[in-house]
Amino acid sequence: MTKTDAFISIQNVSKFFGTFRAIDDISMDIGRGEFFSLLGPSGCGKTTLLRMLAGFESTTAGEIFIDNQPTSDVPPHHRPVNMVFQNYAIFPHLNVRDNITYGLRKQKLSRSKRYEMAEEMLEMIKLPDYGTRKATELSGGQRQRIALARALILRPKVLLLDEPLGALDKQLREQMQLELRALQRQIGITFVFVTHDQEEALTLSDRIAVMSGGKVLQVDTPTGLYETPKTSVVARFIGNMNFFDGTVRRNGAAAAAIETEGLGTIQVPVADLDKPDGAAVQVALRPEKIALSATRPDAAEHAVSARLDTSAYLGERSHFYVNLEGRDEPVAVSQPNTSRFNAANQAPSGTEVWLSWSSDAIVVLDPE
Amino acid sequence: MADTSLQHRDGEAAAPLRRPSRVSALLHRSEALRGYLLMSPTLLIMILGIVAPFVILLAMSTWTRQGFDFDTTFTLANYERTWNEPIFGALLSRSFWVSGVATVATVLLCYPMAYYVAFHVHHRKMMWLILMTLPFWTSYLLRVFAWKVILGYEGVINSGLMTLGWIDKPLEFLLYSKTAVIITLAHAWAAFAILPLYVSLEKIDKSLIEAATDLGDGPVARFLRITLPLSMPGIIAATFLIFIPTTGDYITPALLGGPDGAMIGNFIQLQFGAVNNWPMGATLAIVLMLWIAAIAAVFLFVTRKAQEKIA
């Protein structure tokens, strides 16, 4: 085990529940002051990993360092981390102020000092004058803020958040996302945030670890994950993606081509492609990176003709499903409705359309 | 009562809604009324079985015995006697002491058991609870006699200790004493403590305990600050369930109490039996009730204050 410069360093950590492998040899580093998200479907091990950081679960193998200190032998109540629980775990027998100051007991502060600090936190979470309210009289959003204040008042080195916005309705959730991000920037504490909502992870995080089956598939920035996914699983999990099976054809030093099913032959710069001639690959293309037009666009780098299958009007944008020659699965195309009367929205099924995209829109992945 | 005014707008006759009877309409509208209706069998029994006897008891306590009959002129002489004659006070305070100690002992001994089942048993909790209450499937009297066998002059404990050579002659304080009554009561009423304690502990959200740990509390601190206050309803229920009936208990002190183990219940029984002074017995019953109510009120007040202090 080596020390690193990372603030949290997870080194070869595994966790077994009986014979079930909840965490499978994970290694990654989280930087100081980073907003780091663990993203994945339920059962992928993200909450288990978070609970291991908090100390509620032990590591079966490996070691977690927090601020260069190994943590295996440190019980949860001595760790420099605090947690916001999924259900907020607000103490029902205490009022708001006593909930917020709960963890200050050990610091032997005077009552007036504690109350003052509670008042500061209440100001910060925009709930002034709530100190004497009963915990049972609070709404979901208020409970969430109080859980946050209760953890932050202790000035932890790391704040762990276990799907803290999952129970809120959509509008409140979006508002809390912005507030959470602003708060994290303001106080500069490292946040480790667990979520299964990819949009939420993209909105909030500096970096995201995509997890599946106890493994980390990719750790990257939001744009990195979305624009350059490393595997088709990640590409599929974040946003929508069209996949085309293809074969690499090298025609010399400067350029290579990929023969695809449906899209024809695509030229790609050799620098982007480290595959030998004849290798099977997957070409991935995001729906919103495909342009739809009635006639073949003149300037397009790549264009194919297709037939419209179905369309869905979503207001700000429309989704189209089109059929390509030599391909069974329809291709998804997403177009913003930049003008009020987009003719494509009215086009009947079977209409001939043209799909076009630029070279840098495609991602070449290993086949699944 | 068919109502023909309910017709479809285009003239086509719709099936008329059946008009409910006046009683069911009234019930439908008033939630309180529905509640009372649901409660009425119990309410009836409570009025017949509790309120009526209580009124009779209250009336009788203001009478006087006259031979084998009653003088029904109103008097508070019985209450004056219970206040002035020291025997009553002594019996009352002994009753409260014995049942108080038994209650505290029962709750203290049962709390860990209930805690264990609530927090550390994950499968077959029901089986554990049934096992814990198994002794209470036998008759109360049988259990009291069983303790007589254990605590007796030549009982299990004494003969065991003598065989081991730790004592020369049997310990006499074991049987026919306050200690014997306390031990027996504490055992006999354990089920009434375990069940409410278990229910209140089981209800505690485990994430609250994790949150307290996360906020820096060790095992003792989080027990005192989270688990104990949140299980207070169970503790209060268990305390009342044991304290109230044991104060008036007369079987256990009669069988195991000996001369200095008699309690107020025995005395009340005597008034209605051998002494044949029913008005005095009624008075004592009322006085006992008032004292229990007063003690319960103080207990509730103190626990509430203590809870605020701990928080």
Coordinates of N, CA, C and O in Angstrom, one line a residue, chain A residues 170-244:
Chain A
K170 N -39.4 16.8 -8.7 CA -38.5 17.2 -9.8 C -38.0 18.7 -9.6 O -36.9 19.0 -9.7
Q171 N -39.0 19.6 -9.4 CA -38.7 21.0 -9.4 C -37.7 21.3 -8.2 O -36.7 22.0 -8.4
L172 N -38.1 20.8 -7.0 CA -37.3 21.0 -5.8 C -35.9 20.4 -6.0 O -34.9 20.9 -5.6
R173 N -35.9 19.2 -6.7 CA -34.6 18.5 -6.8 C -33.7 19.4 -7.7 O -32.5 19.5 -7.4
E174 N -34.2 20.0 -8.7 CA -33.4 20.8 -9.6 C -32.8 22.0 -8.9 O -31.7 22.4 -9.0
Q175 N -33.7 22.6 -8.0 CA -33.3 23.8 -7.2 C -32.2 23.4 -6.2 O -31.2 24.1 -6.1
M176 N -32.4 22.2 -5.6 CA -31.4 21.8 -4.6 C -30.1 21.4 -5.2 O -29.1 21.6 -4.6
Q177 N -30.2 20.9 -6.5 CA -28.9 20.6 -7.2 C -28.0 21.9 -7.3 O -26.9 21.8 -7.0
L178 N -28.7 22.9 -7.7 CA -28.0 24.2 -7.9 C -27.4 24.7 -6.6 O -26.3 25.1 -6.5
E179 N -28.3 24.6 -5.5 CA -27.8 25.1 -4.2 C -26.7 24.2 -3.7 O -25.7 24.8 -3.1
L180 N -26.8 22.9 -3.9 CA -25.7 22.0 -3.4 C -24.4 22.3 -4.1 O -23.3 22.4 -3.4
R181 N -24.5 22.6 -5.4 CA -23.3 22.9 -6.2 C -22.6 24.2 -5.7 O -21.4 24.3 -5.5
A182 N -23.5 25.2 -5.5 CA -23.0 26.5 -5.0 C -22.4 26.4 -3.6 O -21.3 26.9 -3.4
L183 N -23.1 25.6 -2.8 CA -22.6 25.4 -1.4 C -21.2 24.7 -1.4 O -20.3 25.1 -0.7
Q184 N -21.1 23.7 -2.2 CA -19.8 23.0 -2.3 C -18.7 23.9 -2.7 O -17.6 23.9 -2.2
R185 N -18.9 24.7 -3.7 CA -17.9 25.7 -4.2 C -17.5 26.6 -3.1 O -16.4 27.0 -2.9
Q186 N -18.6 27.1 -2.3 CA -18.4 28.1 -1.3 C -17.5 27.6 -0.2 O -16.6 28.2 0.3
I187 N -17.8 26.4 0.3 CA -17.1 25.9 1.5 C -15.9 25.0 1.1 O -15.0 24.8 1.9
G188 N -15.8 24.5 -0.1 CA -14.6 23.8 -0.6 C -14.3 22.5 0.0 O -13.2 22.0 -0.1
I189 N -15.4 21.9 0.7 CA -15.2 20.5 1.2 C -15.3 19.5 0.1 O -16.1 19.7 -0.8
T190 N -14.6 18.4 0.2 CA -14.7 17.3 -0.8 C -16.1 16.7 -0.6 O -16.5 16.3 0.5
F191 N -16.9 16.5 -1.7 CA -18.2 15.9 -1.6 C -18.1 14.6 -2.4 O -17.6 14.5 -3.5
V192 N -18.6 13.5 -1.7 CA -18.7 12.2 -2.5 C -20.2 12.0 -2.5 O -20.9 11.8 -1.5
F193 N -20.8 11.9 -3.7 CA -22.2 11.9 -3.9 C -22.6 10.7 -4.7 O -22.1 10.3 -5.7
V194 N -23.6 10.0 -4.0 CA -24.1 8.7 -4.7 C -25.4 9.0 -5.4 O -26.3 9.6 -4.8
T195 N -25.6 8.6 -6.6 CA -26.8 8.8 -7.3 C -27.0 7.7 -8.4 O -26.0 7.2 -8.9
H196 N -28.3 7.5 -8.7 CA -28.5 6.6 -9.9 C -29.0 7.5 -11.1 O -29.3 7.0 -12.1
D197 N -29.1 8.8 -10.8 CA -29.7 9.7 -11.8 C -28.5 10.3 -12.6 O -27.8 11.2 -12.1
Q198 N -28.4 9.9 -13.9 CA -27.2 10.4 -14.6 C -27.2 11.9 -14.9 O -26.2 12.5 -14.9
E199 N -28.4 12.4 -15.1 CA -28.5 13.9 -15.3 C -28.0 14.6 -14.1 O -27.3 15.6 -14.2
E200 N -28.4 14.1 -12.9 CA -28.0 14.8 -11.7 C -26.5 14.7 -11.5 O -25.9 15.7 -11.2
A201 N -25.9 13.6 -11.8 CA -24.5 13.4 -11.7 C -23.8 14.4 -12.7 O -22.8 15.0 -12.3
L202 N -24.3 14.5 -13.9 CA -23.7 15.4 -14.9 C -23.7 16.8 -14.4 O -22.8 17.6 -14.5
T203 N -24.9 17.2 -13.9 CA -25.1 18.6 -13.4 C -24.1 19.0 -12.3 O -23.6 20.1 -12.3
L204 N -24.0 18.1 -11.3 CA -23.3 18.4 -10.1 C -21.8 18.2 -10.1 O -21.1 19.0 -9.5
S205 N -21.3 17.2 -10.8 CA -20.0 16.7 -10.5 C -18.8 17.3 -11.2 O -19.0 17.8 -12.3
D206 N -17.7 17.3 -10.5 CA -16.4 17.6 -11.2 C -16.0 16.3 -11.9 O -15.6 16.4 -13.1
R207 N -16.1 15.2 -11.2 CA -15.8 14.0 -11.9 C -16.8 12.9 -11.4 O -17.4 13.0 -10.4
I208 N -17.0 11.9 -12.3 CA -18.0 10.9 -12.0 C -17.3 9.5 -12.2 O -16.5 9.3 -13.1
A209 N -17.6 8.6 -11.2 CA -17.2 7.2 -11.4 C -18.5 6.4 -11.8 O -19.4 6.4 -11.0
V210 N -18.5 5.8 -13.0 CA -19.6 5.0 -13.4 C -19.4 3.6 -12.9 O -18.3 3.0 -13.2
M211 N -20.3 3.0 -12.1 CA -20.1 1.7 -11.5 C -21.2 0.7 -12.0 O -22.3 1.1 -12.3
S212 N -20.8 -0.5 -12.1 CA -21.7 -1.6 -12.5 C -21.2 -2.9 -11.9 O -20.0 -3.2 -12.1
G213 N -22.0 -3.7 -11.3 CA -21.6 -5.0 -10.8 C -20.4 -4.9 -9.8 O -19.6 -5.8 -9.9
G214 N -20.3 -3.9 -9.0 CA -19.2 -3.8 -8.1 C -17.9 -3.3 -8.7 O -16.9 -3.3 -8.0
K215 N -17.9 -3.0 -9.9 CA -16.7 -2.5 -10.6 C -16.8 -1.1 -11.0 O -18.0 -0.6 -11.3
V216 N -15.7 -0.4 -11.1 CA -15.7 1.0 -11.7 C -15.4 0.9 -13.2 O -14.4 0.3 -13.6
L217 N -16.4 1.3 -14.0 CA -16.2 1.2 -15.5 C -15.3 2.4 -16.0 O -14.5 2.2 -16.9
Q218 N -15.6 3.6 -15.5 CA -14.9 4.7 -16.1 C -15.0 5.8 -15.0 O -16.0 6.1 -14.4
V219 N -13.9 6.5 -14.8 CA -13.9 7.7 -14.0 C -13.5 8.9 -14.9 O -12.4 8.9 -15.5
D220 N -14.4 9.9 -15.0 CA -14.1 11.0 -15.9 C -14.9 12.2 -15.6 O -15.8 12.1 -14.7
T221 N -14.6 13.3 -16.3 CA -15.4 14.5 -16.1 C -16.8 14.2 -16.8 O -16.9 13.3 -17.6
P222 N -17.8 15.1 -16.5 CA -19.1 14.9 -17.2 C -18.9 14.9 -18.7 O -19.5 14.0 -19.4
T223 N -18.2 15.9 -19.2 CA -18.1 15.9 -20.7 C -17.3 14.7 -21.2 O -17.6 14.1 -22.2
G224 N -16.3 14.3 -20.5 CA -15.5 13.2 -20.8 C -16.3 11.9 -20.9 O -16.2 11.2 -21.9
L225 N -17.2 11.7 -19.9 CA -18.0 10.5 -19.9 C -19.0 10.5 -21.1 O -19.3 9.5 -21.7
Y226 N -19.6 11.7 -21.3 CA -20.6 11.8 -22.3 C -20.1 11.8 -23.7 O -20.6 11.1 -24.6
E227 N -19.0 12.5 -24.0 CA -18.5 12.6 -25.3 C -17.5 11.5 -25.7 O -17.4 11.1 -26.9
T228 N -16.7 11.0 -24.7 CA -15.8 10.0 -25.1 C -15.9 8.8 -24.1 O -15.0 8.5 -23.3
P229 N -17.1 8.1 -24.1 CA -17.2 6.9 -23.3 C -16.2 5.9 -23.7 O -15.9 5.7 -24.9
K230 N -15.7 5.1 -22.7 CA -14.6 4.1 -23.0 C -15.2 2.8 -23.4 O -14.6 2.0 -24.1
T231 N -16.4 2.5 -22.9 CA -17.1 1.2 -23.2 C -18.5 1.5 -23.6 O -19.1 2.5 -23.3
S232 N -19.1 0.5 -24.3 CA -20.5 0.7 -24.7 C -21.4 0.7 -23.5 O -22.5 1.3 -23.6
V233 N -21.1 0.0 -22.4 CA -21.9 0.0 -21.2 C -22.0 1.5 -20.7 O -23.1 1.9 -20.4
V234 N -20.9 2.2 -20.6 CA -20.9 3.6 -20.1 C -21.7 4.4 -21.1 O -22.5 5.2 -20.8
A235 N -21.5 4.2 -22.4 CA -22.1 5.0 -23.4 C -23.6 4.8 -23.4 O -24.4 5.7 -23.5
R236 N -24.1 3.6 -23.1 CA -25.5 3.3 -23.0 C -26.1 3.9 -21.7 O -27.2 4.3 -21.7
F237 N -25.3 3.9 -20.6 CA -25.8 4.3 -19.3 C -26.0 5.8 -19.3 O -26.9 6.3 -18.7
I238 N -25.0 6.6 -19.9 CA -25.1 8.0 -19.8 C -25.7 8.5 -21.2 O -25.1 8.4 -22.2
G239 N -27.0 9.0 -21.1 CA -27.6 9.5 -22.3 C -28.0 8.3 -23.3 O -27.9 7.2 -22.9
N240 N -28.5 8.7 -24.4 CA -28.9 7.7 -25.4 C -27.8 7.6 -26.5 O -27.0 8.5 -26.7
M241 N -27.7 6.4 -27.1 CA -26.6 6.2 -28.1 C -27.1 5.2 -29.1 O -27.8 4.2 -28.8
N242 N -26.7 5.5 -30.4 CA -27.0 4.5 -31.5 C -25.7 3.7 -31.7 O -24.6 4.3 -31.7
F243 N -25.8 2.4 -31.8 CA -24.6 1.6 -32.0 C -24.6 1.0 -33.4 O -25.7 0.5 -33.8
F244 N -23.5 1.0 -34.1 CA -23.4 0.3 -35.4 C -22.3 -0.6 -35.4 O -21.2 -0.2 -35.0

